[in-house]
JSON list of C-alpha atoms in Angstrom, two decimals:
[
{"chain": "A", "resi": 1, "resn": "ASP", "atom": "CA", "xyz": [0.01, -0.13, -0.55]},
{"chain": "A", "resi": 2, "resn": "ILE", "atom": "CA", "xyz": [1.03, 3.80, -0.67]},
{"chain": "A", "resi": 3, "resn": "VAL", "atom": "CA", "xyz": [1.80, 5.27, 2.87]},
{"chain": "A", "resi": 4, "resn": "MET", "atom": "CA", "xyz": [0.58, 9.19, 2.77]},
{"chain": "A", "resi": 5, "resn": "THR", "atom": "CA", "xyz": [2.54, 10.89, 5.41]},
{"chain": "A", "resi": 6, "resn": "GLN", "atom": "CA", "xyz": [1.45, 14.96, 5.70]},
{"chain": "A", "resi": 7, "resn": "SER", "atom": "CA", "xyz": [3.55, 17.38, 7.86]},
{"chain": "A", "resi": 8, "resn": "PRO", "atom": "CA", "xyz": [2.67, 18.94, 9.69]},
{"chain": "A", "resi": 9, "resn": "ASP", "atom": "CA", "xyz": [-0.30, 17.47, 12.39]},
{"chain": "A", "resi": 10, "resn": "SER", "atom": "CA", "xyz": [-1.45, 21.13, 13.09]},
{"chain": "A", "resi": 11, "resn": "LEU", "atom": "CA", "xyz": [-0.65, 24.66, 12.32]},
{"chain": "A", "resi": 12, "resn": "ALA", "atom": "CA", "xyz": [-1.70, 27.78, 13.68]},
{"chain": "A", "resi": 13, "resn": "VAL", "atom": "CA", "xyz": [-1.59, 30.83, 11.47]},
{"chain": "A", "resi": 14, "resn": "SER", "atom": "CA", "xyz": [-2.22, 34.23, 11.65]},
{"chain": "A", "resi": 15, "resn": "LEU", "atom": "CA", "xyz": [-5.52, 35.34, 9.42]},
{"chain": "A", "resi": 16, "resn": "GLY", "atom": "CA", "xyz": [-3.95, 36.74, 5.89]},
{"chain": "A", "resi": 17, "resn": "GLU", "atom": "CA", "xyz": [-1.17, 35.28, 6.43]},
{"chain": "A", "resi": 18, "resn": "ARG", "atom": "CA", "xyz": [0.43, 31.90, 4.29]},
{"chain": "A", "resi": 19, "resn": "ALA", "atom": "CA", "xyz": [-0.60, 28.30, 5.40]},
{"chain": "A", "resi": 20, "resn": "THR", "atom": "CA", "xyz": [1.56, 25.62, 4.02]},
{"chain": "A", "resi": 21, "resn": "ILE", "atom": "CA", "xyz": [0.84, 21.67, 4.21]},
{"chain": "A", "resi": 22, "resn": "ASN", "atom": "CA", "xyz": [3.11, 18.85, 3.19]},
{"chain": "A", "resi": 23, "resn": "CYS", "atom": "CA", "xyz": [2.23, 15.10, 2.09]},
{"chain": "A", "resi": 24, "resn": "LYS", "atom": "CA", "xyz": [4.58, 12.68, 0.90]},
{"chain": "A", "resi": 25, "resn": "SER", "atom": "CA", "xyz": [4.07, 9.70, -0.29]},
{"chain": "A", "resi": 26, "resn": "SER", "atom": "CA", "xyz": [5.91, 6.34, 0.25]},
{"chain": "A", "resi": 27, "resn": "GLN", "atom": "CA", "xyz": [6.29, 5.75, -3.40]},
{"chain": "A", "resi": 28, "resn": "SER", "atom": "CA", "xyz": [5.79, 7.67, -6.89]},
{"chain": "A", "resi": 29, "resn": "ILE", "atom": "CA", "xyz": [2.22, 8.61, -7.98]},
{"chain": "A", "resi": 30, "resn": "LEU", "atom": "CA", "xyz": [3.27, 10.06, -10.90]},
{"chain": "A", "resi": 31, "resn": "TYR", "atom": "CA", "xyz": [2.34, 8.12, -13.88]},
{"chain": "A", "resi": 32, "resn": "SER", "atom": "CA", "xyz": [4.72, 8.58, -16.23]},
{"chain": "A", "resi": 33, "resn": "SER", "atom": "CA", "xyz": [2.93, 7.84, -20.13]},
{"chain": "A", "resi": 34, "resn": "SER", "atom": "CA", "xyz": [0.87, 11.11, -18.76]},
{"chain": "A", "resi": 35, "resn": "ASP", "atom": "CA", "xyz": [2.69, 12.89, -16.56]},
{"chain": "A", "resi": 36, "resn": "LYS", "atom": "CA", "xyz": [0.02, 13.90, -14.26]},
{"chain": "A", "resi": 37, "resn": "ASN", "atom": "CA", "xyz": [0.39, 13.17, -10.42]},
{"chain": "A", "resi": 38, "resn": "TYR", "atom": "CA", "xyz": [-2.34, 10.60, -9.03]},
{"chain": "A", "resi": 39, "resn": "LEU", "atom": "CA", "xyz": [-2.91, 13.34, -5.73]},
{"chain": "A", "resi": 40, "resn": "ALA", "atom": "CA", "xyz": [-5.87, 15.08, -4.28]},
{"chain": "A", "resi": 41, "resn": "TRP", "atom": "CA", "xyz": [-6.73, 17.87, -1.35]},
{"chain": "A", "resi": 42, "resn": "TYR", "atom": "CA", "xyz": [-9.66, 17.51, 0.72]},
{"chain": "A", "resi": 43, "resn": "GLN", "atom": "CA", "xyz": [-10.94, 20.42, 3.51]},
{"chain": "A", "resi": 44, "resn": "GLN", "atom": "CA", "xyz": [-12.82, 19.24, 6.33]},
{"chain": "A", "resi": 45, "resn": "LYS", "atom": "CA", "xyz": [-14.91, 21.52, 8.53]},
{"chain": "A", "resi": 46, "resn": "LEU", "atom": "CA", "xyz": [-15.51, 20.29, 11.91]},
{"chain": "A", "resi": 47, "resn": "GLY", "atom": "CA", "xyz": [-18.81, 18.40, 12.42]},
{"chain": "A", "resi": 48, "resn": "GLN", "atom": "CA", "xyz": [-19.16, 18.21, 7.98]},
{"chain": "A", "resi": 49, "resn": "PRO", "atom": "CA", "xyz": [-18.05, 15.68, 5.41]},
{"chain": "A", "resi": 50, "resn": "PRO", "atom": "CA", "xyz": [-14.88, 16.29, 3.24]},
{"chain": "A", "resi": 51, "resn": "LYS", "atom": "CA", "xyz": [-14.83, 18.62, 0.59]},
{"chain": "A", "resi": 52, "resn": "LEU", "atom": "CA", "xyz": [-12.51, 18.10, -3.03]},
{"chain": "A", "resi": 53, "resn": "LEU", "atom": "CA", "xyz": [-10.01, 21.01, -3.13]},
{"chain": "A", "resi": 54, "resn": "ILE", "atom": "CA", "xyz": [-7.44, 20.08, -5.37]},
{"chain": "A", "resi": 55, "resn": "TYR", "atom": "CA", "xyz": [-6.80, 17.20, -7.68]},
{"chain": "A", "resi": 56, "resn": "TRP", "atom": "CA", "xyz": [-4.11, 16.12, -10.31]},
{"chain": "A", "resi": 57, "resn": "ALA", "atom": "CA", "xyz": [-2.01, 17.86, -7.49]},
{"chain": "A", "resi": 58, "resn": "SER", "atom": "CA", "xyz": [-2.46, 21.36, -8.86]},
{"chain": "A", "resi": 59, "resn": "THR", "atom": "CA", "xyz": [-6.19, 21.34, -10.53]},
{"chain": "A", "resi": 60, "resn": "ARG", "atom": "CA", "xyz": [-8.48, 23.50, -8.08]},
{"chain": "A", "resi": 61, "resn": "GLU", "atom": "CA", "xyz": [-12.22, 22.24, -7.97]},
{"chain": "A", "resi": 62, "resn": "SER", "atom": "CA", "xyz": [-14.64, 24.05, -9.30]},
{"chain": "A", "resi": 63, "resn": "GLY", "atom": "CA", "xyz": [-15.40, 27.10, -7.10]},
{"chain": "A", "resi": 64, "resn": "VAL", "atom": "CA", "xyz": [-12.43, 26.55, -4.86]},
{"chain": "A", "resi": 65, "resn": "PRO", "atom": "CA", "xyz": [-11.23, 30.11, -4.34]},
{"chain": "A", "resi": 66, "resn": "ASP", "atom": "CA", "xyz": [-7.90, 30.48, -6.00]},
{"chain": "A", "resi": 67, "resn": "ARG", "atom": "CA", "xyz": [-6.19, 30.87, -2.62]},
{"chain": "A", "resi": 68, "resn": "PHE", "atom": "CA", "xyz": [-5.70, 27.60, -2.27]},
{"chain": "A", "resi": 69, "resn": "SER", "atom": "CA", "xyz": [-2.76, 26.24, -4.60]},
{"chain": "A", "resi": 70, "resn": "GLY", "atom": "CA", "xyz": [-1.05, 22.48, -5.21]},
{"chain": "A", "resi": 71, "resn": "SER", "atom": "CA", "xyz": [1.90, 21.54, -6.03]},
{"chain": "A", "resi": 72, "resn": "GLY", "atom": "CA", "xyz": [4.60, 18.99, -6.48]},
{"chain": "A", "resi": 73, "resn": "SER", "atom": "CA", "xyz": [5.66, 15.95, -7.97]},
{"chain": "A", "resi": 74, "resn": "GLY", "atom": "CA", "xyz": [6.51, 12.39, -7.54]},
{"chain": "A", "resi": 75, "resn": "THR", "atom": "CA", "xyz": [6.50, 11.84, -3.96]},
{"chain": "A", "resi": 76, "resn": "ASP", "atom": "CA", "xyz": [6.20, 15.51, -2.17]},
{"chain": "A", "resi": 77, "resn": "PHE", "atom": "CA", "xyz": [3.07, 17.78, -2.03]},
{"chain": "A", "resi": 78, "resn": "THR", "atom": "CA", "xyz": [2.56, 20.97, -1.03]},
{"chain": "A", "resi": 79, "resn": "LEU", "atom": "CA", "xyz": [-1.20, 22.86, -0.53]},
{"chain": "A", "resi": 80, "resn": "THR", "atom": "CA", "xyz": [-0.87, 26.31, 0.18]},
{"chain": "A", "resi": 81, "resn": "ILE", "atom": "CA", "xyz": [-3.60, 29.35, 1.65]},
{"chain": "A", "resi": 82, "resn": "SER", "atom": "CA", "xyz": [-1.89, 32.09, 0.30]},
{"chain": "A", "resi": 83, "resn": "SER", "atom": "CA", "xyz": [-3.55, 34.25, 2.80]},
{"chain": "A", "resi": 84, "resn": "LEU", "atom": "CA", "xyz": [-5.68, 32.39, 5.43]},
{"chain": "A", "resi": 85, "resn": "LEU", "atom": "CA", "xyz": [-9.18, 33.16, 6.00]},
{"chain": "A", "resi": 86, "resn": "ALA", "atom": "CA", "xyz": [-10.89, 32.42, 9.49]},
{"chain": "A", "resi": 87, "resn": "GLU", "atom": "CA", "xyz": [-13.29, 30.27, 6.78]},
{"chain": "A", "resi": 88, "resn": "ASP", "atom": "CA", "xyz": [-10.13, 28.27, 5.92]},
{"chain": "A", "resi": 89, "resn": "VAL", "atom": "CA", "xyz": [-9.96, 26.46, 9.61]},
{"chain": "A", "resi": 90, "resn": "ALA", "atom": "CA", "xyz": [-10.32, 22.69, 9.06]},
{"chain": "A", "resi": 91, "resn": "VAL", "atom": "CA", "xyz": [-8.32, 19.37, 8.81]},
{"chain": "A", "resi": 92, "resn": "TYR", "atom": "CA", "xyz": [-6.98, 18.75, 5.13]},
{"chain": "A", "resi": 93, "resn": "TYR", "atom": "CA", "xyz": [-6.35, 15.93, 4.06]},
{"chain": "A", "resi": 94, "resn": "CYS", "atom": "CA", "xyz": [-3.91, 14.14, 1.30]},
{"chain": "A", "resi": 95, "resn": "GLN", "atom": "CA", "xyz": [-4.88, 11.80, -1.24]},
{"chain": "A", "resi": 96, "resn": "GLN", "atom": "CA", "xyz": [-3.57, 8.96, -3.47]},
{"chain": "A", "resi": 97, "resn": "TYR", "atom": "CA", "xyz": [-5.41, 7.57, -6.29]},
{"chain": "A", "resi": 98, "resn": "TYR", "atom": "CA", "xyz": [-2.72, 6.20, -8.54]},
{"chain": "A", "resi": 99, "resn": "THR", "atom": "CA", "xyz": [-3.57, 2.74, -7.18]},
{"chain": "A", "resi": 100, "resn": "THR", "atom": "CA", "xyz": [-5.65, 0.82, -4.35]},
{"chain": "A", "resi": 101, "resn": "PRO", "atom": "CA", "xyz": [-6.07, 0.66, -2.18]},
{"chain": "A", "resi": 102, "resn": "ARG", "atom": "CA", "xyz": [-6.84, 4.31, -2.04]},
{"chain": "A", "resi": 103, "resn": "THR", "atom": "CA", "xyz": [-5.06, 6.06, 0.53]},
{"chain": "A", "resi": 104, "resn": "PHE", "atom": "CA", "xyz": [-4.93, 9.24, 2.92]},
{"chain": "A", "resi": 105, "resn": "GLY", "atom": "CA", "xyz": [-2.63, 11.20, 4.73]},
{"chain": "A", "resi": 106, "resn": "GLN", "atom": "CA", "xyz": [-3.29, 11.29, 8.56]},
{"chain": "A", "resi": 107, "resn": "GLY", "atom": "CA", "xyz": [-4.96, 14.61, 8.22]},
{"chain": "A", "resi": 108, "resn": "THR", "atom": "CA", "xyz": [-2.90, 18.53, 9.48]},
{"chain": "A", "resi": 109, "resn": "LYS", "atom": "CA", "xyz": [-5.30, 20.47, 11.84]},
{"chain": "A", "resi": 110, "resn": "VAL", "atom": "CA", "xyz": [-5.43, 24.40, 10.66]},
{"chain": "A", "resi": 111, "resn": "GLU", "atom": "CA", "xyz": [-6.15, 26.53, 13.07]},
{"chain": "A", "resi": 112, "resn": "ILE", "atom": "CA", "xyz": [-6.02, 30.80, 13.80]},
{"chain": "A", "resi": 113, "resn": "LYS", "atom": "CA", "xyz": [-2.82, 31.78, 15.52]},
{"chain": "B", "resi": 1, "resn": "GLU", "atom": "CA", "xyz": [-27.90, 19.87, -7.67]},
{"chain": "B", "resi": 2, "resn": "VAL", "atom": "CA", "xyz": [-25.85, 16.43, -6.83]},
{"chain": "B", "resi": 3, "resn": "GLN", "atom": "CA", "xyz": [-26.84, 14.90, -3.63]},
{"chain": "B", "resi": 4, "resn": "VAL", "atom": "CA", "xyz": [-25.97, 11.75, -1.81]},
{"chain": "B", "resi": 5, "resn": "LEU", "atom": "CA", "xyz": [-28.08, 10.64, 1.16]},
{"chain": "B", "resi": 6, "resn": "GLU", "atom": "CA", "xyz": [-26.85, 7.56, 2.76]},
{"chain": "B", "resi": 7, "resn": "SER", "atom": "CA", "xyz": [-28.79, 5.25, 5.18]},
{"chain": "B", "resi": 8, "resn": "GLY", "atom": "CA", "xyz": [-29.11, 2.25, 7.53]},
{"chain": "B", "resi": 9, "resn": "GLY", "atom": "CA", "xyz": [-26.25, 3.19, 10.28]},
{"chain": "B", "resi": 10, "resn": "ALA", "atom": "CA", "xyz": [-26.82, 1.50, 13.84]},
{"chain": "B", "resi": 11, "resn": "LEU", "atom": "CA", "xyz": [-26.16, -0.02, 16.67]},
{"chain": "B", "resi": 12, "resn": "VAL", "atom": "CA", "xyz": [-24.94, -3.73, 15.71]},
{"chain": "B", "resi": 13, "resn": "GLN", "atom": "CA", "xyz": [-23.69, -5.99, 18.07]},
{"chain": "B", "resi": 14, "resn": "PRO", "atom": "CA", "xyz": [-19.68, -7.41, 17.41]},
{"chain": "B", "resi": 15, "resn": "GLY", "atom": "CA", "xyz": [-20.45, -10.48, 14.63]},
{"chain": "B", "resi": 16, "resn": "GLY", "atom": "CA", "xyz": [-23.83, -8.79, 13.46]},
{"chain": "B", "resi": 17, "resn": "SER", "atom": "CA", "xyz": [-24.30, -7.76, 10.24]},
{"chain": "B", "resi": 18, "resn": "LEU", "atom": "CA", "xyz": [-26.11, -4.60, 8.32]},
{"chain": "B", "resi": 19, "resn": "ARG", "atom": "CA", "xyz": [-26.66, -2.92, 4.91]},
{"chain": "B", "resi": 20, "resn": "LEU", "atom": "CA", "xyz": [-26.41, 0.54, 4.43]},
{"chain": "B", "resi": 21, "resn": "SER", "atom": "CA", "xyz": [-27.54, 2.48, 1.16]},
{"chain": "B", "resi": 22, "resn": "CYS", "atom": "CA", "xyz": [-27.01, 5.42, -0.38]},
{"chain": "B", "resi": 23, "resn": "ALA", "atom": "CA", "xyz": [-29.58, 7.04, -3.28]},
{"chain": "B", "resi": 24, "resn": "ALA", "atom": "CA", "xyz": [-28.51, 9.35, -5.66]},
{"chain": "B", "resi": 25, "resn": "SER", "atom": "CA", "xyz": [-29.68, 12.13, -7.09]},
{"chain": "B", "resi": 26, "resn": "GLY", "atom": "CA", "xyz": [-28.74, 14.94, -9.69]},
{"chain": "B", "resi": 27, "resn": "PHE", "atom": "CA", "xyz": [-26.77, 13.00, -11.49]},
{"chain": "B", "resi": 28, "resn": "THR", "atom": "CA", "xyz": [-27.02, 10.55, -14.27]},
{"chain": "B", "resi": 29, "resn": "PHE", "atom": "CA", "xyz": [-25.90, 7.80, -11.17]},
{"chain": "B", "resi": 30, "resn": "SER", "atom": "CA", "xyz": [-25.17, 4.91, -14.02]},
{"chain": "B", "resi": 31, "resn": "SER", "atom": "CA", "xyz": [-22.64, 6.96, -15.23]},
{"chain": "B", "resi": 32, "resn": "TYR", "atom": "CA", "xyz": [-20.16, 7.67, -12.69]},
{"chain": "B", "resi": 33, "resn": "ALA", "atom": "CA", "xyz": [-17.92, 5.13, -10.26]},
{"chain": "B", "resi": 34, "resn": "MET", "atom": "CA", "xyz": [-19.37, 5.37, -6.51]},
{"chain": "B", "resi": 35, "resn": "ASN", "atom": "CA", "xyz": [-17.33, 5.09, -3.46]},
{"chain": "B", "resi": 36, "resn": "TRP", "atom": "CA", "xyz": [-17.66, 4.33, 0.58]},
{"chain": "B", "resi": 37, "resn": "VAL", "atom": "CA", "xyz": [-14.92, 6.22, 3.02]},
{"chain": "B", "resi": 38, "resn": "ARG", "atom": "CA", "xyz": [-15.25, 6.05, 6.61]},
{"chain": "B", "resi": 39, "resn": "GLN", "atom": "CA", "xyz": [-14.87, 7.67, 9.15]},
{"chain": "B", "resi": 40, "resn": "ALA", "atom": "CA", "xyz": [-13.60, 6.22, 12.99]},
{"chain": "B", "resi": 41, "resn": "PRO", "atom": "CA", "xyz": [-14.44, 8.91, 15.89]},
{"chain": "B", "resi": 42, "resn": "GLY", "atom": "CA", "xyz": [-12.09, 11.72, 16.10]},
{"chain": "B", "resi": 43, "resn": "LYS", "atom": "CA", "xyz": [-10.07, 9.50, 13.58]},
{"chain": "B", "resi": 44, "resn": "GLY", "atom": "CA", "xyz": [-9.06, 10.13, 9.78]},
{"chain": "B", "resi": 45, "resn": "LEU", "atom": "CA", "xyz": [-10.35, 8.84, 6.42]},
{"chain": "B", "resi": 46, "resn": "GLU", "atom": "CA", "xyz": [-10.51, 5.54, 4.84]},
{"chain": "B", "resi": 47, "resn": "TRP", "atom": "CA", "xyz": [-11.13, 4.23, 1.67]},
{"chain": "B", "resi": 48, "resn": "VAL", "atom": "CA", "xyz": [-13.34, 1.09, 2.24]},
{"chain": "B", "resi": 49, "resn": "SER", "atom": "CA", "xyz": [-14.87, 0.33, -1.11]},
{"chain": "B", "resi": 50, "resn": "SER", "atom": "CA", "xyz": [-15.19, 1.21, -4.96]},
{"chain": "B", "resi": 51, "resn": "ILE", "atom": "CA", "xyz": [-17.61, -0.10, -7.48]},
{"chain": "B", "resi": 52, "resn": "ASN", "atom": "CA", "xyz": [-17.31, 1.16, -11.72]},
{"chain": "B", "resi": 53, "resn": "ASN", "atom": "CA", "xyz": [-20.43, 2.96, -13.01]},
{"chain": "B", "resi": 54, "resn": "ASN", "atom": "CA", "xyz": [-22.26, -0.73, -14.16]},
{"chain": "B", "resi": 55, "resn": "GLY", "atom": "CA", "xyz": [-21.44, -2.49, -11.30]},
{"chain": "B", "resi": 56, "resn": "GLY", "atom": "CA", "xyz": [-19.14, -4.91, -13.77]},
{"chain": "B", "resi": 57, "resn": "SER", "atom": "CA", "xyz": [-15.72, -4.04, -10.85]},
{"chain": "B", "resi": 58, "resn": "ALA", "atom": "CA", "xyz": [-15.56, -3.66, -7.56]},
{"chain": "B", "resi": 59, "resn": "TYR", "atom": "CA", "xyz": [-12.65, -3.34, -4.73]},
{"chain": "B", "resi": 60, "resn": "HIS", "atom": "CA", "xyz": [-12.41, -3.76, -1.02]},
{"chain": "B", "resi": 61, "resn": "THR", "atom": "CA", "xyz": [-9.51, -2.55, 1.30]},
{"chain": "B", "resi": 62, "resn": "ASP", "atom": "CA", "xyz": [-8.00, -5.70, 2.76]},
{"chain": "B", "resi": 63, "resn": "SER", "atom": "CA", "xyz": [-9.42, -5.16, 6.19]},
{"chain": "B", "resi": 64, "resn": "VAL", "atom": "CA", "xyz": [-12.98, -5.66, 5.03]},
{"chain": "B", "resi": 65, "resn": "LYS", "atom": "CA", "xyz": [-12.33, -8.34, 2.14]},
{"chain": "B", "resi": 66, "resn": "GLY", "atom": "CA", "xyz": [-14.99, -11.41, 2.49]},
{"chain": "B", "resi": 67, "resn": "ARG", "atom": "CA", "xyz": [-16.94, -9.49, 4.86]},
{"chain": "B", "resi": 68, "resn": "PHE", "atom": "CA", "xyz": [-18.43, -6.33, 3.11]},
{"chain": "B", "resi": 69, "resn": "THR", "atom": "CA", "xyz": [-19.66, -6.24, -0.42]},
{"chain": "B", "resi": 70, "resn": "ILE", "atom": "CA", "xyz": [-20.60, -3.18, -2.38]},
{"chain": "B", "resi": 71, "resn": "SER", "atom": "CA", "xyz": [-23.28, -3.00, -4.93]},
{"chain": "B", "resi": 72, "resn": "ARG", "atom": "CA", "xyz": [-25.58, -0.87, -6.94]},
{"chain": "B", "resi": 73, "resn": "ASP", "atom": "CA", "xyz": [-28.67, -1.03, -8.56]},
{"chain": "B", "resi": 74, "resn": "ASN", "atom": "CA", "xyz": [-27.92, 1.71, -11.61]},
{"chain": "B", "resi": 75, "resn": "SER", "atom": "CA", "xyz": [-32.51, 1.78, -11.87]},
{"chain": "B", "resi": 76, "resn": "LYS", "atom": "CA", "xyz": [-33.02, 2.71, -8.41]},
{"chain": "B", "resi": 77, "resn": "ASN", "atom": "CA", "xyz": [-30.06, 5.52, -8.68]},
{"chain": "B", "resi": 78, "resn": "THR", "atom": "CA", "xyz": [-28.43, 3.65, -5.42]},
{"chain": "B", "resi": 79, "resn": "LEU", "atom": "CA", "xyz": [-25.46, 2.46, -3.49]},
{"chain": "B", "resi": 80, "resn": "TYR", "atom": "CA", "xyz": [-25.34, -0.50, -1.05]},
{"chain": "B", "resi": 81, "resn": "LEU", "atom": "CA", "xyz": [-22.63, -1.74, 1.12]},
{"chain": "B", "resi": 82, "resn": "GLN", "atom": "CA", "xyz": [-23.64, -5.16, 2.95]},
{"chain": "B", "resi": 83, "resn": "MET", "atom": "CA", "xyz": [-21.24, -5.27, 6.20]},
{"chain": "B", "resi": 84, "resn": "ASN", "atom": "CA", "xyz": [-21.36, -8.81, 7.77]},
{"chain": "B", "resi": 85, "resn": "SER", "atom": "CA", "xyz": [-19.11, -9.76, 10.62]},
{"chain": "B", "resi": 86, "resn": "LEU", "atom": "CA", "xyz": [-18.91, -6.53, 12.15]},
{"chain": "B", "resi": 87, "resn": "ARG", "atom": "CA", "xyz": [-16.37, -5.92, 14.70]},
{"chain": "B", "resi": 88, "resn": "ALA", "atom": "CA", "xyz": [-15.50, -2.92, 16.83]},
{"chain": "B", "resi": 89, "resn": "GLU", "atom": "CA", "xyz": [-13.05, -1.38, 14.72]},
{"chain": "B", "resi": 90, "resn": "ASP", "atom": "CA", "xyz": [-15.82, -0.46, 12.04]},
{"chain": "B", "resi": 91, "resn": "THR", "atom": "CA", "xyz": [-17.33, 2.00, 14.42]},
{"chain": "B", "resi": 92, "resn": "ALA", "atom": "CA", "xyz": [-17.52, 4.92, 11.97]},
{"chain": "B", "resi": 93, "resn": "VAL", "atom": "CA", "xyz": [-19.03, 7.42, 9.99]},
{"chain": "B", "resi": 94, "resn": "TYR", "atom": "CA", "xyz": [-19.39, 6.09, 6.61]},
{"chain": "B", "resi": 95, "resn": "TYR", "atom": "CA", "xyz": [-20.07, 8.00, 3.56]},
{"chain": "B", "resi": 96, "resn": "CYS", "atom": "CA", "xyz": [-21.13, 7.65, 0.26]},
{"chain": "B", "resi": 97, "resn": "VAL", "atom": "CA", "xyz": [-19.19, 9.10, -2.23]},
{"chain": "B", "resi": 98, "resn": "ARG", "atom": "CA", "xyz": [-18.89, 9.93, -5.57]},
{"chain": "B", "resi": 99, "resn": "GLY", "atom": "CA", "xyz": [-16.25, 9.12, -7.50]},
{"chain": "B", "resi": 100, "resn": "ILE", "atom": "CA", "xyz": [-14.49, 10.82, -10.87]},
{"chain": "B", "resi": 101, "resn": "VAL", "atom": "CA", "xyz": [-10.85, 9.65, -12.71]},
{"chain": "B", "resi": 102, "resn": "GLY", "atom": "CA", "xyz": [-10.89, 6.89, -13.92]},
{"chain": "B", "resi": 103, "resn": "ALA", "atom": "CA", "xyz": [-13.18, 3.05, -13.69]},
{"chain": "B", "resi": 104, "resn": "THR", "atom": "CA", "xyz": [-13.44, 3.50, -10.34]},
{"chain": "B", "resi": 105, "resn": "GLY", "atom": "CA", "xyz": [-13.50, 7.11, -9.30]},
{"chain": "B", "resi": 106, "resn": "GLY", "atom": "CA", "xyz": [-10.35, 7.62, -7.41]},
{"chain": "B", "resi": 107, "resn": "VAL", "atom": "CA", "xyz": [-11.17, 11.49, -6.92]},
{"chain": "B", "resi": 108, "resn": "PHE", "atom": "CA", "xyz": [-14.07, 11.72, -4.35]},
{"chain": "B", "resi": 109, "resn": "ASP", "atom": "CA", "xyz": [-15.92, 15.12, -5.48]},
{"chain": "B", "resi": 110, "resn": "TYR", "atom": "CA", "xyz": [-19.04, 14.75, -3.92]},
{"chain": "B", "resi": 111, "resn": "TRP", "atom": "CA", "xyz": [-20.11, 13.89, -0.41]},
{"chain": "B", "resi": 112, "resn": "GLY", "atom": "CA", "xyz": [-22.97, 12.74, 1.56]},
{"chain": "B", "resi": 113, "resn": "GLN", "atom": "CA", "xyz": [-23.41, 13.71, 5.27]},
{"chain": "B", "resi": 114, "resn": "GLY", "atom": "CA", "xyz": [-22.55, 10.11, 6.60]},
{"chain": "B", "resi": 115, "resn": "THR", "atom": "CA", "xyz": [-24.08, 7.42, 8.76]},
{"chain": "B", "resi": 116, "resn": "LEU", "atom": "CA", "xyz": [-22.94, 6.11, 11.92]},
{"chain": "B", "resi": 117, "resn": "VAL", "atom": "CA", "xyz": [-21.99, 2.62, 12.74]},
{"chain": "B", "resi": 118, "resn": "THR", "atom": "CA", "xyz": [-21.50, 1.43, 15.86]},
{"chain": "B", "resi": 119, "resn": "VAL", "atom": "CA", "xyz": [-20.59, -1.83, 16.34]},
{"chain": "B", "resi": 120, "resn": "SER", "atom": "CA", "xyz": [-20.81, -2.92, 20.42]},
{"chain": "B", "resi": 121, "resn": "SER", "atom": "CA", "xyz": [-22.02, -4.95, 23.22]}
]
């Protein structure tokens, strides 16, 4: 199974500041023939189901604000919130869909400093 | 509007069985793969099962193989998860999730509100 490891487990960021979450896969999730990374990011607010933010490592889902961006390739990926708003307080998960079983990172909790 | 609505969660004794249902609306159900993803209380997300759009291919995580079966009825726009030989570690909120990308929908774009399964004596 591909193990997804996120860092940090939690972070506190001031309103308007940048938040950066890292995700590392135990093997490459770059499919060479398509040059696509099989990596998605989700946001889960308290008491709600997760919401898809980004897939193909950097493609924003429709309706997701452009302060959310994804980057990286191979085994190392990053989710960046460029200017944190109060509504961004949540747990963020990365997930690989390169193979089954689909696996998630353990989650990163983002709070306001 | 895309909607998926789970039902069937309950308190069940270890070794018991339960069938979850998920009613889908607002999209062409038969065109999409579907998934079950669970979340134990206070824990992270765990993919459980996937099924392709016509029900011809299904996959389960190792911990539920031989105990859980995912299925669908496209005439009823409904997804199912038959859960047998339930264990305490199966206690979780079970989400019905639409999948996109690939035959078994590896990207989870629409999530239901979830249904709680509690396995306890």
